[in-house]
């Protein structure tokens, strides 16, 4: 079975500072990895995904993530955050084939401070 | 506009009164899924469907039913709701060839008293 751990429930950061949101996963088979963003009172939106190939994945809104198989991590980064990045971020995992079963992390609330 | 719609958006009901939350997508997607979101628990998948008449359990299926009689619709049925089903529910869909890109609906906030 797969599992996902988001180590930080809340991350405060000042505007224009860099940020890293951490995600670790566990799986004995190949997986797809995802980051989703949820703005207040909205549904989820896909930020980026890792399916295969290059371990550095770029997404929307200037975010990127790096897949590290040896450390079973998929941390999300942004070099300079804006107030508008304030949202909740979810890491998710799914087996690479044969299923549509998703496992989400518990979420990290990013609060960007002026 | 391509979208996933859910109805109702807000619902307050009483224990034991059967209810249905509808989900519809206009993108001709094969895959559809239901999630619940609870504080501190993130999203948990309830059921998913990989095509018409094909459904499977997610992590938390107890107390829920689904059906997929048409490609565009995937209703979530609570036959006898209980207070522990108070939650924010999301429907999502994706296409066969890009099944890794889920499109989420706006959510349904359900309160069971």
PDB file of N, CA and C in Angstrom, chain A residues 32 34 36 38 42-44 46 49 51 88 90 94 99-106, chain B residues 31-33 35 37 40-43 45 48 58-59 90 94 99-102 104-105:
ATOM      1  N   UNK A  32       3.009   7.533  -9.325  1.00  0.00           N
ATOM      2  CA  UNK A  32       2.916   8.905  -9.790  1.00  0.00           C
ATOM      3  C   UNK A  32       2.799   9.778  -8.538  1.00  0.00           C
ATOM      4  N   UNK A  34       2.025  13.861  -7.062  1.00  0.00           N
ATOM      5  CA  UNK A  34       1.309  15.086  -7.416  1.00  0.00           C
ATOM      6  C   UNK A  34       1.397  16.100  -6.271  1.00  0.00           C
ATOM      7  N   UNK A  36      -1.157  19.370  -5.299  1.00  0.00           N
ATOM      8  CA  UNK A  36      -2.368  20.130  -5.583  1.00  0.00           C
ATOM      9  C   UNK A  36      -2.399  21.356  -4.682  1.00  0.00           C
ATOM     10  N   UNK A  38      -5.124  24.279  -2.972  1.00  0.00           N
ATOM     11  CA  UNK A  38      -6.518  24.615  -2.686  1.00  0.00           C
ATOM     12  C   UNK A  38      -6.562  26.018  -2.106  1.00  0.00           C
ATOM     13  N   UNK A  42     -12.360  26.945  -2.299  1.00  0.00           N
ATOM     14  CA  UNK A  42     -12.347  26.451  -3.669  1.00  0.00           C
ATOM     15  C   UNK A  42     -12.004  24.970  -3.700  1.00  0.00           C
ATOM     16  N   UNK A  43     -12.161  24.376  -4.887  1.00  0.00           N
ATOM     17  CA  UNK A  43     -11.728  23.000  -5.079  1.00  0.00           C
ATOM     18  C   UNK A  43     -10.226  22.940  -5.274  1.00  0.00           C
ATOM     19  N   UNK A  44      -9.730  21.750  -5.565  1.00  0.00           N
ATOM     20  CA  UNK A  44      -8.292  21.566  -5.743  1.00  0.00           C
ATOM     21  C   UNK A  44      -7.891  21.759  -7.199  1.00  0.00           C
ATOM     22  N   UNK A  46      -4.503  21.087  -9.852  1.00  0.00           N
ATOM     23  CA  UNK A  46      -3.218  20.409 -10.007  1.00  0.00           C
ATOM     24  C   UNK A  46      -2.108  21.426 -10.236  1.00  0.00           C
ATOM     25  N   UNK A  49       3.050  17.436 -11.497  1.00  0.00           N
ATOM     26  CA  UNK A  49       3.007  15.988 -11.375  1.00  0.00           C
ATOM     27  C   UNK A  49       4.354  15.398 -11.788  1.00  0.00           C
ATOM     28  N   UNK A  51       5.550  11.811 -13.336  1.00  0.00           N
ATOM     29  CA  UNK A  51       5.118  10.520 -13.874  1.00  0.00           C
ATOM     30  C   UNK A  51       6.322   9.613 -14.108  1.00  0.00           C
ATOM     31  N   UNK A  88      -3.742  26.097   0.834  1.00  0.00           N
ATOM     32  CA  UNK A  88      -3.353  24.798   1.375  1.00  0.00           C
ATOM     33  C   UNK A  88      -2.832  23.939   0.226  1.00  0.00           C
ATOM     34  N   UNK A  90      -1.514  20.117  -1.047  1.00  0.00           N
ATOM     35  CA  UNK A  90      -1.622  18.687  -0.785  1.00  0.00           C
ATOM     36  C   UNK A  90      -0.701  17.907  -1.709  1.00  0.00           C
ATOM     37  N   UNK A  94      -0.163   7.903  -6.347  1.00  0.00           N
ATOM     38  CA  UNK A  94      -1.017   6.888  -6.974  1.00  0.00           C
ATOM     39  C   UNK A  94      -0.103   5.864  -7.635  1.00  0.00           C
ATOM     40  N   UNK A  99      -4.695   1.223 -11.525  1.00  0.00           N
ATOM     41  CA  UNK A  99      -5.628   1.687 -10.506  1.00  0.00           C
ATOM     42  C   UNK A  99      -5.838   3.184 -10.622  1.00  0.00           C
ATOM     43  N   UNK A 100      -6.943   3.631 -10.070  1.00  0.00           N
ATOM     44  CA  UNK A 100      -7.226   5.064  -9.978  1.00  0.00           C
ATOM     45  C   UNK A 100      -7.322   5.460  -8.505  1.00  0.00           C
ATOM     46  N   UNK A 101      -6.684   4.665  -7.657  1.00  0.00           N
ATOM     47  CA  UNK A 101      -6.772   4.909  -6.222  1.00  0.00           C
ATOM     48  C   UNK A 101      -5.696   5.902  -5.806  1.00  0.00           C
ATOM     49  N   UNK A 102      -6.116   7.023  -5.226  1.00  0.00           N
ATOM     50  CA  UNK A 102      -5.221   8.093  -4.801  1.00  0.00           C
ATOM     51  C   UNK A 102      -5.113   8.114  -3.276  1.00  0.00           C
ATOM     52  N   UNK A 103      -3.915   8.427  -2.812  1.00  0.00           N
ATOM     53  CA  UNK A 103      -3.677   8.686  -1.397  1.00  0.00           C
ATOM     54  C   UNK A 103      -3.149  10.104  -1.268  1.00  0.00           C
ATOM     55  N   UNK A 104      -3.843  10.920  -0.475  1.00  0.00           N
ATOM     56  CA  UNK A 104      -3.440  12.300  -0.252  1.00  0.00           C
ATOM     57  C   UNK A 104      -2.778  12.450   1.115  1.00  0.00           C
ATOM     58  N   UNK A 105      -1.896  13.429   1.190  1.00  0.00           N
ATOM     59  CA  UNK A 105      -1.352  13.809   2.482  1.00  0.00           C
ATOM     60  C   UNK A 105      -2.348  14.679   3.237  1.00  0.00           C
ATOM     61  N   UNK A 106      -1.975  15.035   4.449  1.00  0.00           N
ATOM     62  CA  UNK A 106      -2.889  15.788   5.316  1.00  0.00           C
ATOM     63  C   UNK A 106      -2.875  17.280   5.037  1.00  0.00           C
TER      64      UNK A 106
ATOM     65  N   UNK B  31     -12.885   8.665 -16.125  1.00  0.00           N
ATOM     66  CA  UNK B  31     -12.638   8.441 -14.708  1.00  0.00           C
ATOM     67  C   UNK B  31     -13.341   9.485 -13.863  1.00  0.00           C
ATOM     68  N   UNK B  32     -13.946   9.029 -12.775  1.00  0.00           N
ATOM     69  CA  UNK B  32     -14.551   9.937 -11.808  1.00  0.00           C
ATOM     70  C   UNK B  32     -14.310   9.403 -10.406  1.00  0.00           C
ATOM     71  N   UNK B  33     -14.333  10.325  -9.450  1.00  0.00           N
ATOM     72  CA  UNK B  33     -13.955   9.948  -8.097  1.00  0.00           C
ATOM     73  C   UNK B  33     -14.652  10.848  -7.086  1.00  0.00           C
ATOM     74  N   UNK B  35     -14.236  12.272  -3.019  1.00  0.00           N
ATOM     75  CA  UNK B  35     -13.368  12.435  -1.870  1.00  0.00           C
ATOM     76  C   UNK B  35     -14.131  13.151  -0.764  1.00  0.00           C
ATOM     77  N   UNK B  37     -13.054  15.687   2.598  1.00  0.00           N
ATOM     78  CA  UNK B  37     -11.961  16.451   3.200  1.00  0.00           C
ATOM     79  C   UNK B  37     -12.334  16.822   4.615  1.00  0.00           C
ATOM     80  N   UNK B  40      -7.181  18.239   9.243  1.00  0.00           N
ATOM     81  CA  UNK B  40      -6.136  17.387   9.805  1.00  0.00           C
ATOM     82  C   UNK B  40      -6.009  16.026   9.160  1.00  0.00           C
ATOM     83  N   UNK B  41      -6.951  15.691   8.296  1.00  0.00           N
ATOM     84  CA  UNK B  41      -6.922  14.380   7.638  1.00  0.00           C
ATOM     85  C   UNK B  41      -6.691  14.488   6.138  1.00  0.00           C
ATOM     86  N   UNK B  42      -6.732  15.673   5.598  1.00  0.00           N
ATOM     87  CA  UNK B  42      -6.549  15.842   4.165  1.00  0.00           C
ATOM     88  C   UNK B  42      -7.739  15.305   3.389  1.00  0.00           C
ATOM     89  N   UNK B  43      -7.480  14.849   2.170  1.00  0.00           N
ATOM     90  CA  UNK B  43      -8.530  14.254   1.361  1.00  0.00           C
ATOM     91  C   UNK B  43      -8.425  12.747   1.429  1.00  0.00           C
ATOM     92  N   UNK B  45     -10.163   9.274  -0.394  1.00  0.00           N
ATOM     93  CA  UNK B  45     -10.980   8.826  -1.515  1.00  0.00           C
ATOM     94  C   UNK B  45     -12.060   7.869  -1.016  1.00  0.00           C
ATOM     95  N   UNK B  48     -14.289   5.374  -6.579  1.00  0.00           N
ATOM     96  CA  UNK B  48     -13.930   5.868  -7.890  1.00  0.00           C
ATOM     97  C   UNK B  48     -14.555   4.975  -8.956  1.00  0.00           C
ATOM     98  N   UNK B  58     -12.558   3.255  -2.535  1.00  0.00           N
ATOM     99  CA  UNK B  58     -11.362   3.953  -2.134  1.00  0.00           C
ATOM    100  C   UNK B  58     -11.002   3.572  -0.712  1.00  0.00           C
ATOM    101  N   UNK B  59     -10.471   4.525   0.030  1.00  0.00           N
ATOM    102  CA  UNK B  59     -10.030   4.230   1.395  1.00  0.00           C
ATOM    103  C   UNK B  59     -11.141   4.246   2.431  1.00  0.00           C
ATOM    104  N   UNK B  90     -15.752  16.369  -2.356  1.00  0.00           N
ATOM    105  CA  UNK B  90     -15.328  16.782  -3.682  1.00  0.00           C
ATOM    106  C   UNK B  90     -15.476  15.638  -4.674  1.00  0.00           C
ATOM    107  N   UNK B  94     -11.229  12.709 -14.724  1.00  0.00           N
ATOM    108  CA  UNK B  94     -10.088  12.809 -15.633  1.00  0.00           C
ATOM    109  C   UNK B  94     -10.335  11.925 -16.848  1.00  0.00           C
ATOM    110  N   UNK B  99      -5.168  10.346 -17.441  1.00  0.00           N
ATOM    111  CA  UNK B  99      -5.896   9.985 -16.218  1.00  0.00           C
ATOM    112  C   UNK B  99      -5.246  10.551 -14.967  1.00  0.00           C
ATOM    113  N   UNK B 100      -4.041  11.063 -15.098  1.00  0.00           N
ATOM    114  CA  UNK B 100      -3.341  11.635 -13.951  1.00  0.00           C
ATOM    115  C   UNK B 100      -3.715  13.096 -13.713  1.00  0.00           C
ATOM    116  N   UNK B 101      -4.516  13.694 -14.571  1.00  0.00           N
ATOM    117  CA  UNK B 101      -4.917  15.094 -14.388  1.00  0.00           C
ATOM    118  C   UNK B 101      -6.374  15.146 -13.934  1.00  0.00           C
ATOM    119  N   UNK B 102      -6.557  15.253 -12.641  1.00  0.00           N
ATOM    120  CA  UNK B 102      -7.897  15.313 -12.087  1.00  0.00           C
ATOM    121  C   UNK B 102      -8.416  16.753 -12.102  1.00  0.00           C
ATOM    122  N   UNK B 104     -11.306  18.991 -10.358  1.00  0.00           N
ATOM    123  CA  UNK B 104     -12.153  18.916  -9.175  1.00  0.00           C
ATOM    124  C   UNK B 104     -13.367  19.830  -9.282  1.00  0.00           C
ATOM    125  N   UNK B 105     -14.459  19.375  -8.705  1.00  0.00           N
ATOM    126  CA  UNK B 105     -15.627  20.215  -8.550  1.00  0.00           C
ATOM    127  C   UNK B 105     -15.428  21.207  -7.415  1.00  0.00           C
TER     128      UNK B 105
END
